[in-house]
Amino acid sequence: MNSNTPLLEVNKINSVFPSGDKIVRAVNDVSFTLNEGEILGIVGESGCGKSTMLLSLLRLIRYPGKVESGEIRFRGDDLLQMSNSQMRAMRGKEIAMIFQDPLSTLNPAFTVGEQIRESLRLHNIVGNSNAPWPFDRVQREQEKQRVLQIMEEVGIPSPMDRYASYPHQFSGGMQQRTLIAIALACNPKLLLADEPTTALDVTIQAQIMNLMKQINQERGTAIILVTHDLGLAAEFCDRIAVMYAGRIVEQGTVDEIVETPRHPYTQGLLNCRPRIGERQQTIRPIDGNVPSLANLPNSCAFASRCSFVKDVCNEGPIPLFETEHGHLNRCLLTSDYKRLPEWDWDSIVEQERAQ
Amino acid sequence: MRGIKILERVLGTIPIMFGVAIIVFFFIRLTPGDPVDIMMGQGGSISAGELENLREEFHLNEPLHIQLWYFLRDAAQGDLGYSYVLKQPVTALIGERLPATIELALGALIFSLLVAFPIGVISAVRQNSWLDRLSMSTAFLGISMPGFWLGIILILLFSVQLHWLPVQGRIKLGTGLEQHTGYFVLDSILTGNMEALKSSLLHLVLPSVTLGAPVAAVIARVLRSSMLETLRSDYVTLARSKGVAEWWVVIKHALRNAMIPTVTVVGLQVGILLGGNMVIETVFGWPGLGRMVVKAIFDRDFPLIQGAVMIYAFTFVMANLIVDVMYTYLNPRIRLG
């Protein structure tokens, strides 16, 4: 592995769910790269495929859904080519995930300490005796000490007393800290966070985001944050990718996305956000609904809701244009028309002129 | 803490049993037919005076509330009265028959759990596979098949045609089994009588399968549907994202939680295993409580019916108490109330 290899390189993955005689295309040709220690935000409305995208990275989409094509290179190795046992060794150890609803994500039947310890045991983080239960007392005790340490790190007060508590005895914030502790147990290189604060109060939300920021800075853990909250992503991330109907429609640094949004959808998202301190502001929702993922147009999926729509938008697939260095945008009208190699731009320009 | 709660619940069964006793007492006496008439048959060779003596002996000439008082007073002291017909203490009669019934019920329960758990789990994990469809339609068949019919078919196949298993009874003659507890399997083990053990186990197979088949079907279906639910839950996804192997995800994370509704159903089915086995006992000539009770009902043998129903009720209440205790282990959110 050379030092220039990005931590994660996702190349044109497609995730599909066969449903009856239709195929729901939840993730379409999604590509991005993530460097070590970087934080990438994936922003989009509910149902745009962002959670499915995250689960695809771990190969955990529920059957009969599957990643149909593409490459997911983690430090150069394609996760999609790995055997199941190789993949299991990655899960939790190299790539860990934090989920949206902490109460339903923690197993109600086991103590929180036990659930954190399970991660340690699975990947033999502490000791390696592999003695079967109940002859593993020494290893269990060592693991427990490590669990207490992790609980302390993620800010669970008096871990000793909390080790044997059950999830339902925790507040929402503590539950989410437990999930983070589970994810951090094996010190993964990449943390996938699926709306980690959606189910929490605003104040708790800030605490959790600070904790994640701290983890990122202290451990150099790269994070992919999936959220519907552009404001949260703007504050927390280095780069943002905006997803719409299973595709990335715009991608750039936080400043580019927030200050100079190119895609009409990103602009719409920004207009939907109330700003504190401004009275009588108009919040403009985006009219219409997300198109069905089972019946996506080949052309621009946002065209039906776009106020700048032209005929040409409905005529063929729109590629991601690189507008400035690294700023990608999937829109004909707001791009600088700096074309990507595989795109036959000439014919589009001809069609546009012909109108 | 848990121990005290369990004790409280056990004591709580006393008023339940009291209620059951009163209800049974009145309902039997609502059925038409006079026990003394039935006992004496239609012969007409008995004088009116003798009938009167019998009525007096059984307190049947007293007003109902006095009869109830006698019954409750004796029952509280563990005396369930004398059988009108068999002229023996009811407790002795039940004590003699109950082990056979319990042995059969346990056999059926073990059979149904052994069959239902693998089927329920595998059907859920491989939902809509041919295995799932096959086992679910077999389960449907298991529920809808009448016990006597299944029993006869099994006897024809395994006893009459193949000669693998005995036709009826609890044990073959001449094993020389010494009875201590009345549970033949237990007695054979205690006395180290291997021949008796083999024979009593073989005798248990067909009745257990027949009695357990519909129960297994119910448990398998319930387990399958609750497994389908837990397999879709977020905590199962979390377990997978930690790198837990798939079979361990199923057993540890999904099955443990799917057990809660399943255990409820098992508890309710215990009632069927104990109380619903009159037909099976008849088909297999099994000397259990069920056949005795059916006969007692036809004889209007009030004390015997009352005693048996109280035993059924007690076992049922206890089975459900065990279920409630198991809940608290399976799901820490549930506490004994």
XYZ file of C-alpha atoms in Angstrom, chain B:
337
model
C -35.786 -10.061 44.921
C -36.818 -12.353 42.116
C -37.306 -15.179 44.637
C -39.722 -13.108 46.704
C -41.691 -12.170 43.600
C -41.935 -15.807 42.581
C -43.164 -16.743 46.059
C -45.747 -13.969 45.860
C -46.985 -15.332 42.567
C -47.173 -18.877 43.926
C -49.234 -17.643 46.863
C -51.323 -15.686 44.366
C -52.510 -18.980 42.876
C -54.473 -19.758 46.051
C -57.382 -17.398 45.293
C -57.284 -18.598 41.672
C -57.629 -22.202 42.780
C -60.408 -21.176 45.144
C -62.278 -19.553 42.243
C -61.708 -22.582 40.050
C -63.037 -24.861 42.787
C -66.277 -22.889 43.121
C -66.857 -22.645 39.375
C -66.207 -26.350 38.835
C -68.433 -27.257 41.766
C -71.441 -25.411 40.358
C -70.943 -26.205 36.708
C -70.824 -29.966 37.225
C -74.025 -29.820 39.207
C -75.675 -27.858 36.390
C -75.285 -30.835 34.088
C -78.367 -32.996 33.956
C -78.230 -36.489 35.471
C -78.223 -37.667 39.051
C -75.062 -39.494 40.133
C -76.946 -41.963 42.281
C -79.344 -42.876 39.452
C -76.478 -43.386 37.062
C -74.539 -45.420 39.622
C -77.404 -47.776 40.197
C -78.104 -48.158 36.525
C -81.482 -48.825 35.048
C -81.908 -52.137 36.829
C -84.682 -51.037 39.176
C -83.687 -53.617 41.740
C -82.726 -50.994 44.289
C -85.160 -49.736 46.850
C -85.931 -46.062 47.369
C -84.492 -46.322 50.866
C -81.150 -47.539 49.629
C -80.995 -44.640 47.132
C -81.739 -42.285 50.002
C -78.914 -43.779 52.040
C -76.470 -43.303 49.203
C -77.561 -39.669 48.775
C -77.018 -39.101 52.442
C -73.613 -40.759 52.348
C -72.475 -38.422 49.560
C -74.207 -35.403 51.151
C -76.279 -35.072 47.979
C -79.433 -34.488 49.998
C -78.050 -31.342 51.602
C -78.565 -27.858 50.096
C -75.916 -26.806 47.558
C -74.219 -24.226 49.761
C -73.722 -26.835 52.502
C -72.236 -29.245 49.928
C -69.941 -26.474 48.714
C -68.857 -25.783 52.265
C -67.978 -29.452 52.835
C -66.059 -29.553 49.575
C -64.050 -26.397 50.237
C -63.364 -27.328 53.862
C -61.987 -30.732 52.876
C -60.126 -29.409 49.802
C -58.326 -26.852 51.958
C -57.003 -29.775 53.983
C -55.885 -31.594 50.831
C -58.818 -33.989 50.846
C -60.677 -34.001 47.542
C -63.253 -36.521 48.706
C -64.157 -40.063 47.658
C -64.977 -41.143 44.164
C -68.655 -42.183 44.042
C -67.975 -44.952 41.591
C -64.455 -46.167 42.328
C -64.896 -45.884 46.107
C -61.372 -44.618 46.589
C -59.968 -41.262 47.698
C -59.787 -38.879 44.732
C -56.238 -37.824 45.637
C -55.096 -41.444 45.477
C -56.797 -42.014 42.119
C -55.294 -38.869 40.651
C -51.904 -39.607 42.177
C -51.944 -42.981 40.495
C -52.841 -41.656 37.052
C -51.104 -38.271 37.013
C -47.524 -39.549 36.460
C -48.584 -41.261 33.240
C -50.222 -38.081 31.987
C -47.280 -35.895 32.946
C -44.800 -38.309 31.424
C -46.726 -38.232 28.182
C -47.083 -34.449 28.268
C -43.350 -34.026 28.850
C -42.573 -36.443 26.046
C -44.846 -34.510 23.723
C -43.361 -31.200 24.871
C -39.803 -32.372 24.281
C -40.758 -33.751 20.884
C -42.479 -30.554 19.861
C -39.612 -28.317 21.010
C -37.020 -30.490 19.274
C -38.990 -30.321 16.059
C -40.290 -26.764 16.262
C -37.078 -24.914 17.088
C -34.943 -25.990 14.157
C -37.896 -25.673 11.779
C -38.937 -22.248 13.056
C -35.403 -20.867 12.957
C -34.416 -22.302 9.591
C -37.707 -21.291 7.983
C -37.153 -17.721 9.109
C -33.516 -17.586 8.046
C -34.351 -19.082 4.653
C -37.665 -17.352 4.255
C -39.594 -18.382 1.128
C -37.132 -21.143 0.307
C -38.568 -24.566 -0.554
C -37.598 -25.704 2.946
C -39.623 -22.892 4.465
C -42.644 -23.595 2.288
C -42.479 -27.318 2.927
C -42.163 -27.007 6.687
C -44.853 -24.355 6.943
C -47.327 -26.410 4.944
C -46.443 -29.465 7.041
C -47.029 -27.325 10.107
C -50.405 -26.325 8.748
C -51.194 -29.985 8.250
C -49.989 -30.687 11.800
C -52.384 -28.138 13.232
C -55.400 -29.245 11.256
C -54.955 -33.009 11.570
C -57.177 -34.617 14.215
C -55.121 -36.373 16.873
C -56.961 -39.679 16.799
C -56.495 -39.953 13.059
C -52.787 -39.165 13.178
C -52.432 -41.651 16.038
C -54.123 -44.437 14.128
C -52.065 -43.741 10.999
C -48.849 -43.819 13.023
C -49.868 -47.079 14.715
C -50.692 -48.634 11.358
C -47.395 -47.566 9.879
C -44.859 -47.978 12.682
C -46.454 -50.712 14.779
C -48.549 -52.839 12.485
C -46.526 -52.599 9.256
C -42.973 -51.971 10.380
C -43.117 -53.484 13.895
C -40.751 -50.799 15.136
C -42.847 -49.478 17.952
C -45.426 -50.908 20.387
C -49.109 -50.415 19.692
C -50.256 -49.320 23.093
C -49.645 -49.134 26.837
C -46.779 -47.677 28.825
C -44.413 -50.612 29.103
C -44.241 -54.233 27.957
C -44.990 -57.028 30.401
C -42.240 -58.793 32.289
C -39.630 -56.102 32.628
C -39.907 -56.379 36.381
C -39.948 -52.642 36.897
C -40.241 -51.611 40.524
C -42.429 -48.560 40.786
C -41.389 -45.760 43.097
C -42.493 -42.493 41.524
C -44.974 -43.727 38.935
C -42.854 -42.151 36.189
C -41.697 -45.255 34.339
C -38.721 -43.625 32.659
C -37.536 -42.169 35.938
C -38.179 -45.413 37.825
C -36.182 -47.440 35.276
C -33.251 -45.073 35.610
C -33.452 -45.102 39.403
C -33.517 -48.870 39.579
C -31.012 -49.237 36.742
C -33.456 -51.399 34.788
C -32.262 -50.864 31.209
C -34.817 -53.143 29.646
C -37.643 -51.244 31.306
C -36.089 -47.931 30.277
C -35.902 -48.995 26.651
C -39.416 -50.346 26.678
C -40.970 -47.340 28.381
C -39.183 -44.928 26.034
C -40.338 -46.891 22.985
C -43.883 -46.866 24.310
C -43.652 -43.101 24.703
C -42.656 -42.356 21.106
C -45.911 -42.644 19.190
C -48.216 -41.018 21.774
C -45.707 -38.190 22.227
C -45.471 -37.580 18.499
C -49.232 -37.661 18.103
C -49.877 -35.348 21.019
C -46.923 -33.093 20.212
C -47.466 -32.685 16.466
C -50.082 -29.904 16.595
C -48.159 -28.226 19.411
C -44.940 -28.365 17.401
C -46.759 -26.845 14.453
C -48.034 -23.914 16.513
C -44.653 -23.274 18.116
C -42.816 -23.480 14.794
C -45.129 -20.955 13.179
C -44.922 -18.516 16.057
C -41.155 -18.878 16.285
C -40.789 -18.345 12.564
C -42.793 -15.151 12.551
C -41.022 -13.701 15.571
C -37.642 -14.688 14.123
C -38.562 -12.916 10.894
C -39.207 -9.822 12.945
C -36.037 -9.953 15.040
C -33.899 -10.796 12.005
C -35.036 -7.501 10.501
C -34.297 -5.512 13.617
C -31.600 -2.900 13.952
C -29.734 -4.803 16.647
C -29.226 -7.694 14.274
C -27.745 -5.284 11.734
C -25.530 -3.915 14.499
C -24.353 -7.415 15.366
C -23.495 -8.043 11.725
C -21.701 -4.709 11.496
C -19.551 -5.773 14.445
C -18.406 -8.775 12.460
C -20.452 -11.459 14.226
C -20.705 -14.646 12.161
C -24.111 -15.173 10.600
C -25.137 -18.328 12.495
C -24.152 -16.683 15.765
C -26.168 -13.583 14.827
C -29.159 -15.863 14.368
C -28.717 -17.859 17.566
C -27.475 -15.231 19.978
C -29.010 -11.978 18.813
C -32.164 -12.934 16.932
C -33.339 -16.153 18.601
C -32.921 -14.877 22.137
C -35.339 -12.049 21.438
C -37.673 -14.174 19.348
C -38.055 -16.505 22.341
C -40.318 -14.071 24.193
C -43.514 -14.559 22.160
C -42.607 -18.198 21.614
C -42.352 -18.974 25.315
C -45.818 -17.477 25.820
C -47.260 -19.883 23.313
C -45.382 -22.835 24.788
C -46.890 -21.981 28.181
C -50.394 -21.954 26.760
C -49.792 -25.178 24.875
C -48.860 -26.959 28.106
C -52.540 -26.695 28.993
C -53.419 -28.506 25.782
C -50.754 -31.164 26.404
C -52.159 -31.936 29.835
C -55.861 -31.407 29.333
C -56.338 -32.218 25.683
C -54.946 -35.712 25.698
C -58.082 -37.777 26.428
C -58.357 -38.800 22.794
C -54.673 -39.657 22.498
C -54.795 -41.659 25.749
C -57.744 -43.609 24.394
C -56.086 -44.327 21.047
C -52.873 -45.533 22.670
C -54.426 -47.199 25.721
C -52.414 -44.864 27.897
C -53.486 -45.195 31.531
C -53.542 -41.457 32.213
C -55.782 -38.949 33.870
C -57.634 -38.030 30.696
C -59.442 -41.315 30.215
C -60.354 -41.498 33.880
C -61.858 -38.017 33.753
C -63.911 -38.755 30.661
C -65.343 -41.778 32.384
C -65.941 -39.750 35.548
C -67.900 -37.196 33.543
C -70.183 -39.863 32.128
C -70.633 -41.293 35.637
C -71.352 -37.863 37.126
C -68.596 -38.727 39.589
C -68.531 -35.203 41.027
C -65.569 -35.453 43.431
C -63.315 -37.049 40.840
C -64.163 -34.449 38.183
C -63.635 -31.625 40.643
C -60.291 -32.989 41.709
C -59.055 -33.541 38.175
C -60.115 -30.110 36.973
C -58.354 -28.542 39.937
C -55.183 -30.428 39.065
C -55.439 -29.260 35.443
C -56.002 -25.696 36.535
C -53.111 -25.816 38.969
C -50.692 -27.181 36.381
C -51.812 -24.577 33.887
C -51.314 -21.733 36.326
C -47.877 -23.081 37.266
C -46.845 -23.469 33.629
C -47.699 -19.851 33.027
C -45.859 -18.788 36.156
C -42.758 -20.513 34.794
C -43.303 -18.638 31.520
C -43.471 -15.342 33.377
C -40.270 -16.106 35.243
C -38.556 -17.006 31.972
C -39.639 -13.659 30.511
C -37.581 -11.793 33.044
C -34.491 -13.694 31.936
C -35.186 -13.304 28.228
C -36.100 -9.649 28.348
C -34.652 -7.588 31.175
C -37.254 -4.890 30.581
C -39.975 -7.170 31.902
C -40.318 -7.538 35.638
C -42.525 -9.870 37.623
C -45.548 -7.874 38.723
